[in-house]
CSV table of N, CA, C and O and ligand atoms in Angstrom, one decimal:
chain,number,residue,atom,x,y,z
A,1,MET,N,13.5,-7.7,-14.4
A,1,MET,CA,13.2,-7.0,-13.3
A,1,MET,C,12.2,-5.9,-13.7
A,1,MET,O,12.4,-5.3,-14.7
A,2,THR,N,11.1,-5.9,-13.1
A,2,THR,CA,10.1,-4.7,-13.1
A,2,THR,C,10.3,-3.7,-12.4
A,2,THR,O,11.2,-3.8,-11.3
A,3,CYS,N,9.8,-2.5,-12.6
A,3,CYS,CA,10.1,-1.3,-11.8
A,3,CYS,C,9.4,-1.3,-10.6
A,3,CYS,O,10.0,-1.0,-9.4
A,4,ARG,N,8.4,-2.4,-10.3
A,4,ARG,CA,7.8,-2.6,-8.8
A,4,ARG,C,8.9,-3.3,-8.2
A,4,ARG,O,9.3,-3.0,-6.9
A,5,GLU,N,9.6,-4.4,-8.7
A,5,GLU,CA,10.7,-5.3,-8.1
A,5,GLU,C,11.6,-4.3,-7.6
A,5,GLU,O,12.4,-4.5,-6.7
A,6,PHE,N,12.2,-3.4,-8.7
A,6,PHE,CA,13.1,-2.5,-8.5
A,6,PHE,C,13.0,-1.8,-7.2
A,6,PHE,O,14.0,-1.7,-6.3
A,7,ALA,N,11.7,-1.1,-7.1
A,7,ALA,CA,11.6,-0.3,-5.8
A,7,ALA,C,11.7,-1.1,-4.5
A,7,ALA,O,11.9,-0.8,-3.5
A,8,ASP,N,11.1,-2.4,-4.5
A,8,ASP,CA,11.1,-3.5,-3.5
A,8,ASP,C,12.6,-3.7,-3.2
A,8,ASP,O,13.0,-3.7,-2.0
A,9,PHE,N,13.7,-3.7,-3.9
A,9,PHE,CA,14.9,-4.0,-3.8
A,9,PHE,C,15.9,-2.9,-3.3
A,9,PHE,O,16.9,-3.0,-3.0
A,10,ILE,N,15.4,-1.8,-3.5
A,10,ILE,CA,16.3,-0.5,-3.4
A,10,ILE,C,17.0,-0.4,-2.1
A,10,ILE,O,18.1,-0.1,-2.0
A,11,MET,N,16.3,-0.6,-0.9
A,11,MET,CA,16.9,-0.7,0.5
A,11,MET,C,18.0,-1.8,0.5
A,11,MET,O,19.1,-1.4,1.0
A,12,ASP,N,17.5,-2.9,-0.1
A,12,ASP,CA,18.7,-3.9,0.3
A,12,ASP,C,19.9,-3.8,-0.8
A,12,ASP,O,20.9,-3.9,-0.5
A,13,TYR,N,19.6,-3.2,-2.0
A,13,TYR,CA,20.7,-2.6,-2.9
A,13,TYR,C,21.7,-1.7,-2.2
A,13,TYR,O,22.9,-1.9,-2.1
A,14,LEU,N,21.1,-0.6,-1.5
A,14,LEU,CA,21.8,0.5,-0.7
A,14,LEU,C,22.6,-0.2,0.4
A,14,LEU,O,23.6,0.3,0.6
A,15,ASP,N,22.0,-1.3,0.9
A,15,ASP,CA,22.8,-1.7,2.3
A,15,ASP,C,23.6,-2.8,1.6
A,15,ASP,O,24.3,-3.4,2.6
A,16,GLY,N,23.9,-3.1,0.5
A,16,GLY,CA,24.8,-4.1,-0.2
A,16,GLY,C,24.5,-5.5,0.3
A,16,GLY,O,25.3,-6.3,0.5
A,17,GLU,N,23.1,-5.7,0.4
A,17,GLU,CA,22.5,-7.0,0.8
A,17,GLU,C,22.1,-7.8,-0.2
A,17,GLU,O,21.7,-8.9,-0.1
A,18,LEU,N,21.9,-7.4,-1.5
A,18,LEU,CA,21.6,-8.2,-2.7
A,18,LEU,C,22.5,-9.3,-3.0
A,18,LEU,O,23.6,-9.0,-3.1
A,19,ASP,N,22.1,-10.3,-3.4
A,19,ASP,CA,23.0,-11.4,-3.9
A,19,ASP,C,23.3,-11.0,-5.5
A,19,ASP,O,22.7,-10.3,-5.9
A,20,GLU,N,24.5,-11.6,-5.7
A,20,GLU,CA,25.0,-11.1,-7.0
A,20,GLU,C,24.1,-11.3,-8.3
A,20,GLU,O,24.1,-10.2,-9.0
A,21,ARG,N,23.1,-12.3,-8.2
A,21,ARG,CA,22.4,-12.4,-9.4
A,21,ARG,C,21.3,-11.3,-9.4
A,21,ARG,O,21.0,-10.6,-10.5
A,22,LEU,N,20.7,-11.1,-8.2
A,22,LEU,CA,19.8,-9.8,-8.1
A,22,LEU,C,20.4,-8.6,-8.5
A,22,LEU,O,19.7,-7.6,-9.0
A,23,ARG,N,21.6,-8.5,-8.1
A,23,ARG,CA,22.2,-7.1,-8.1
A,23,ARG,C,22.5,-6.9,-9.5
A,23,ARG,O,22.4,-5.8,-10.1
A,24,THR,N,22.7,-8.2,-10.4
A,24,THR,CA,23.0,-7.8,-11.8
A,24,THR,C,21.8,-7.4,-12.6
A,24,THR,O,21.7,-6.6,-13.3
A,25,ASP,N,20.6,-8.0,-12.1
A,25,ASP,CA,19.1,-7.8,-12.5
A,25,ASP,C,19.1,-6.3,-12.3
A,25,ASP,O,18.4,-5.5,-13.2
A,26,PHE,N,19.2,-5.7,-11.1
A,26,PHE,CA,19.0,-4.6,-10.6
A,26,PHE,C,19.9,-3.4,-11.4
A,26,PHE,O,19.2,-2.5,-11.9
A,27,ASP,N,21.1,-3.9,-11.5
A,27,ASP,CA,22.0,-2.8,-12.4
A,27,ASP,C,21.4,-2.8,-13.9
A,27,ASP,O,21.5,-1.8,-14.6
A,28,GLN,N,21.0,-3.9,-14.3
A,28,GLN,CA,20.5,-3.9,-15.8
A,28,GLN,C,19.2,-3.1,-16.0
A,28,GLN,O,19.0,-2.3,-16.9
A,29,HIS,N,18.3,-3.1,-14.9
A,29,HIS,CA,17.0,-2.4,-14.9
A,29,HIS,C,17.4,-1.1,-14.8
A,29,HIS,O,17.0,-0.2,-15.6
A,30,LEU,N,18.6,-0.8,-14.0
A,30,LEU,CA,18.7,0.7,-13.8
A,30,LEU,C,19.4,1.5,-15.0
A,30,LEU,O,19.1,2.6,-15.4
A,31,ALA,N,20.2,0.4,-15.8
A,31,ALA,CA,20.9,1.0,-17.0
A,31,ALA,C,19.7,1.3,-18.1
A,31,ALA,O,20.1,2.4,-19.0
A,32,VAL,N,18.5,0.6,-18.2
A,32,VAL,CA,17.6,0.9,-19.2
A,32,VAL,C,16.3,1.7,-18.7
A,32,VAL,O,15.6,2.1,-19.6
A,33,CYS,N,16.2,2.0,-17.5
A,33,CYS,CA,15.0,2.6,-17.0
A,33,CYS,C,15.4,3.9,-16.4
A,33,CYS,O,15.8,3.9,-15.3
A,34,ALA,N,14.7,5.2,-17.1
A,34,ALA,CA,15.3,6.5,-16.6
A,34,ALA,C,14.6,6.7,-15.3
A,34,ALA,O,15.1,7.3,-14.3
A,35,ASN,N,13.3,6.4,-15.2
A,35,ASN,CA,12.4,6.4,-13.9
A,35,ASN,C,13.1,6.0,-12.8
A,35,ASN,O,13.2,6.7,-11.9
A,36,CYS,N,13.4,4.7,-12.9
A,36,CYS,CA,14.0,4.1,-11.6
A,36,CYS,C,15.4,4.6,-11.3
A,36,CYS,O,15.9,4.7,-10.1
A,37,ALA,N,16.1,5.1,-12.4
A,37,ALA,CA,17.4,5.7,-12.3
A,37,ALA,C,17.1,7.2,-11.4
A,37,ALA,O,17.9,7.3,-10.4
A,38,THR,N,16.2,7.8,-11.7
A,38,THR,CA,15.9,9.0,-11.0
A,38,THR,C,15.4,8.5,-9.7
A,38,THR,O,15.8,9.4,-8.7
A,39,TYR,N,14.7,7.7,-9.4
A,39,TYR,CA,14.1,7.3,-8.3
A,39,TYR,C,15.1,6.8,-7.2
A,39,TYR,O,15.3,7.0,-6.0
A,40,LEU,N,16.1,6.1,-7.7
A,40,LEU,CA,17.2,5.7,-7.0
A,40,LEU,C,18.2,6.8,-6.4
A,40,LEU,O,18.4,6.7,-5.3
A,41,ALA,N,18.3,7.8,-7.3
A,41,ALA,CA,19.0,8.9,-7.0
A,41,ALA,C,18.4,9.8,-5.9
A,41,ALA,O,19.0,10.2,-4.9
A,42,GLN,N,17.0,9.7,-5.9
A,42,GLN,CA,16.3,10.8,-4.9
A,42,GLN,C,16.4,9.6,-3.8
A,42,GLN,O,16.4,10.4,-2.5
A,43,TYR,N,16.1,8.5,-3.6
A,43,TYR,CA,16.0,7.7,-2.7
A,43,TYR,C,17.4,7.6,-1.8
A,43,TYR,O,17.3,7.8,-0.4
A,44,ARG,N,18.4,7.7,-2.6
A,44,ARG,CA,19.7,7.6,-1.9
A,44,ARG,C,20.0,8.9,-1.1
A,44,ARG,O,20.7,8.9,0.0
A,45,GLU,N,19.4,10.0,-1.7
A,45,GLU,CA,19.8,11.5,-1.0
A,45,GLU,C,19.0,11.4,0.2
A,45,GLU,O,19.2,12.0,1.2
A,46,THR,N,17.6,10.8,0.1
A,46,THR,CA,16.7,10.8,1.2
A,46,THR,C,17.2,9.9,2.3
A,46,THR,O,17.3,10.4,3.6
A,47,VAL,N,17.9,8.9,2.1
A,47,VAL,CA,18.5,8.0,3.3
A,47,VAL,C,19.6,8.6,3.6
A,47,VAL,O,19.7,8.7,4.8
A,48,ALA,N,20.6,9.3,2.9
A,48,ALA,CA,21.6,10.2,3.6
A,48,ALA,C,21.0,11.2,4.5
A,48,ALA,O,21.7,11.4,5.5
A,49,ALA,N,20.0,12.0,3.9
A,49,ALA,CA,19.4,12.8,4.9
A,49,ALA,C,18.7,12.2,6.2
A,49,ALA,O,19.0,12.6,7.2
A,50,GLY,N,18.4,11.1,5.9
A,50,GLY,CA,17.7,10.4,7.0
A,50,GLY,C,18.6,10.0,8.2
A,50,GLY,O,18.6,10.0,9.4
A,51,ARG,N,19.8,9.4,7.7
A,51,ARG,CA,20.9,9.1,8.5
A,51,ARG,C,21.4,10.5,9.2
A,51,ARG,O,21.5,10.3,10.5
A,52,LEU,N,21.4,11.5,8.5
A,52,LEU,CA,22.0,12.8,9.3
A,52,LEU,C,20.9,13.0,10.3
A,52,LEU,O,21.2,13.5,11.6
A,53,ALA,N,19.6,12.8,10.0
A,53,ALA,CA,18.7,13.2,11.1
A,53,ALA,C,19.0,12.4,12.3
A,53,ALA,O,18.3,12.9,13.4
A,54,PHE,N,19.2,11.0,12.2
A,54,PHE,CA,19.3,10.3,13.1
A,54,PHE,C,20.7,10.5,13.8
A,54,PHE,O,20.5,10.4,15.3
A,55,ASP,N,21.6,11.1,13.4
A,55,ASP,CA,22.8,11.5,14.1
A,55,ASP,C,22.4,12.7,14.8
A,55,ASP,O,23.1,12.9,15.9
A,56,ASP,N,21.7,13.6,14.3
A,56,ASP,CA,21.4,14.9,15.0
A,56,ASP,C,20.1,15.1,14.7
A,56,ASP,O,19.6,15.6,13.6
A,57,GLU,N,19.1,15.1,15.8
A,57,GLU,CA,17.6,15.1,15.6
A,57,GLU,C,17.1,16.6,15.2
A,57,GLU,O,16.1,16.8,14.7
A,58,ASN,N,18.2,17.4,15.4
A,58,ASN,CA,17.7,19.1,14.9
A,58,ASN,C,18.3,19.2,13.3
A,58,ASN,O,17.9,20.2,12.9
A,59,ALA,N,18.7,18.2,12.9
A,59,ALA,CA,19.4,18.4,11.6
A,59,ALA,C,18.2,18.5,10.6
A,59,ALA,O,17.2,17.8,10.6
A,60,PRO,N,18.1,19.7,9.7
A,60,PRO,CA,16.9,19.8,8.8
A,60,PRO,C,17.1,18.9,7.7
A,60,PRO,O,18.0,18.6,7.2
A,61,LEU,N,15.9,18.4,7.1
A,61,LEU,CA,15.7,17.5,6.2
A,61,LEU,C,15.7,18.5,4.8
A,61,LEU,O,15.4,19.5,4.8
A,62,PRO,N,16.5,18.1,3.5
A,62,PRO,CA,16.4,18.9,2.5
A,62,PRO,C,14.9,19.1,2.1
A,62,PRO,O,14.1,18.0,2.2
A,63,ARG,N,14.6,20.2,1.7
A,63,ARG,CA,13.2,20.6,1.4
A,63,ARG,C,12.7,19.6,0.1
A,63,ARG,O,11.5,19.7,0.1
A,64,GLU,N,13.7,19.5,-0.8
A,64,GLU,CA,13.0,19.1,-2.0
A,64,GLU,C,12.7,17.5,-2.0
A,64,GLU,O,12.0,16.9,-2.9
A,65,VAL,N,12.9,16.8,-0.9
A,65,VAL,CA,12.5,15.4,-0.7
A,65,VAL,C,11.1,15.4,-0.1
A,65,VAL,O,10.6,16.1,0.6
A,66,PRO,N,10.2,14.6,-0.9
A,66,PRO,CA,9.0,14.6,-0.6
A,66,PRO,C,8.8,13.9,0.5
A,66,PRO,O,9.3,13.0,1.0
A,67,ASP,N,7.8,14.2,1.5
A,67,ASP,CA,7.5,14.0,2.9
A,67,ASP,C,7.2,12.5,3.1
A,67,ASP,O,7.6,12.0,3.9
A,68,ASP,N,6.4,12.1,2.1
A,68,ASP,CA,6.0,10.7,2.3
A,68,ASP,C,7.1,9.7,2.0
A,68,ASP,O,7.2,8.6,2.5
A,69,LEU,N,8.0,10.1,1.3
A,69,LEU,CA,9.3,9.3,0.9
A,69,LEU,C,10.0,9.3,2.2
A,69,LEU,O,10.4,8.2,2.6
A,70,VAL,N,10.2,10.4,2.9
A,70,VAL,CA,11.0,10.4,4.2
A,70,VAL,C,10.3,9.5,5.3
A,70,VAL,O,11.1,8.7,6.0
A,71,ARG,N,8.9,9.7,5.3
A,71,ARG,CA,8.2,8.8,6.3
A,71,ARG,C,8.4,7.4,6.0
A,71,ARG,O,8.7,6.6,7.0
A,72,ALA,N,8.4,6.8,4.7
A,72,ALA,CA,8.7,5.6,4.4
A,72,ALA,C,9.9,5.1,4.8
A,72,ALA,O,10.0,3.9,5.6
A,73,ILE,N,11.0,6.1,4.5
A,73,ILE,CA,12.2,5.3,4.9
A,73,ILE,C,12.6,5.4,6.3
A,73,ILE,O,13.1,4.4,6.8
A,74,LEU,N,12.0,6.3,7.0
A,74,LEU,CA,12.2,6.4,8.5
A,74,LEU,C,11.5,5.2,9.2
A,74,LEU,O,12.1,4.5,10.1
A,75,ALA,N,10.3,4.8,8.7
A,75,ALA,CA,9.6,3.9,9.1
A,75,ALA,C,10.3,2.5,8.9
A,75,ALA,O,10.4,1.7,9.8
A,76,SER,N,10.9,2.4,7.7
A,76,SER,CA,11.6,1.1,7.4
A,76,SER,C,13.0,0.8,8.3
A,76,SER,O,13.4,-0.2,8.6
A,77,ARG,N,13.3,2.1,8.6
A,77,ARG,CA,14.6,2.0,9.5
A,77,ARG,C,14.3,1.5,11.0
A,77,ARG,O,15.4,1.3,11.5
A,78,LYS,N,13.1,1.6,11.3
A,78,LYS,CA,12.9,1.1,12.7
A,78,LYS,C,12.7,-0.2,12.8
A,78,LYS,O,12.4,-0.6,14.1
A,79,ARG,N,12.7,-1.1,11.8
A,79,ARG,CA,12.5,-2.7,11.8
A,79,ARG,C,13.5,-3.0,12.9
A,79,ARG,O,14.5,-2.8,12.7
B,101,ZN,ZN1,12.1,0.9,-13.9
């Protein structure tokens, strides 16, 4: 799996929607790629923040999360 593919599959991974083979590839990439491990951790925090924001529209987002990442996630949640 490439870093590009990893990024494409993060949402499905967090939603538990990857099939077993893809999930294995994903976990293997995660184990060897520090950049993607960091990206996943940041993504996960942002998704959690996004869910909080949906539960309570006045909930503040964590300041350390990049604005464009938040926007990308909120946009994808509207599908
Ligand atoms: Zn990577």
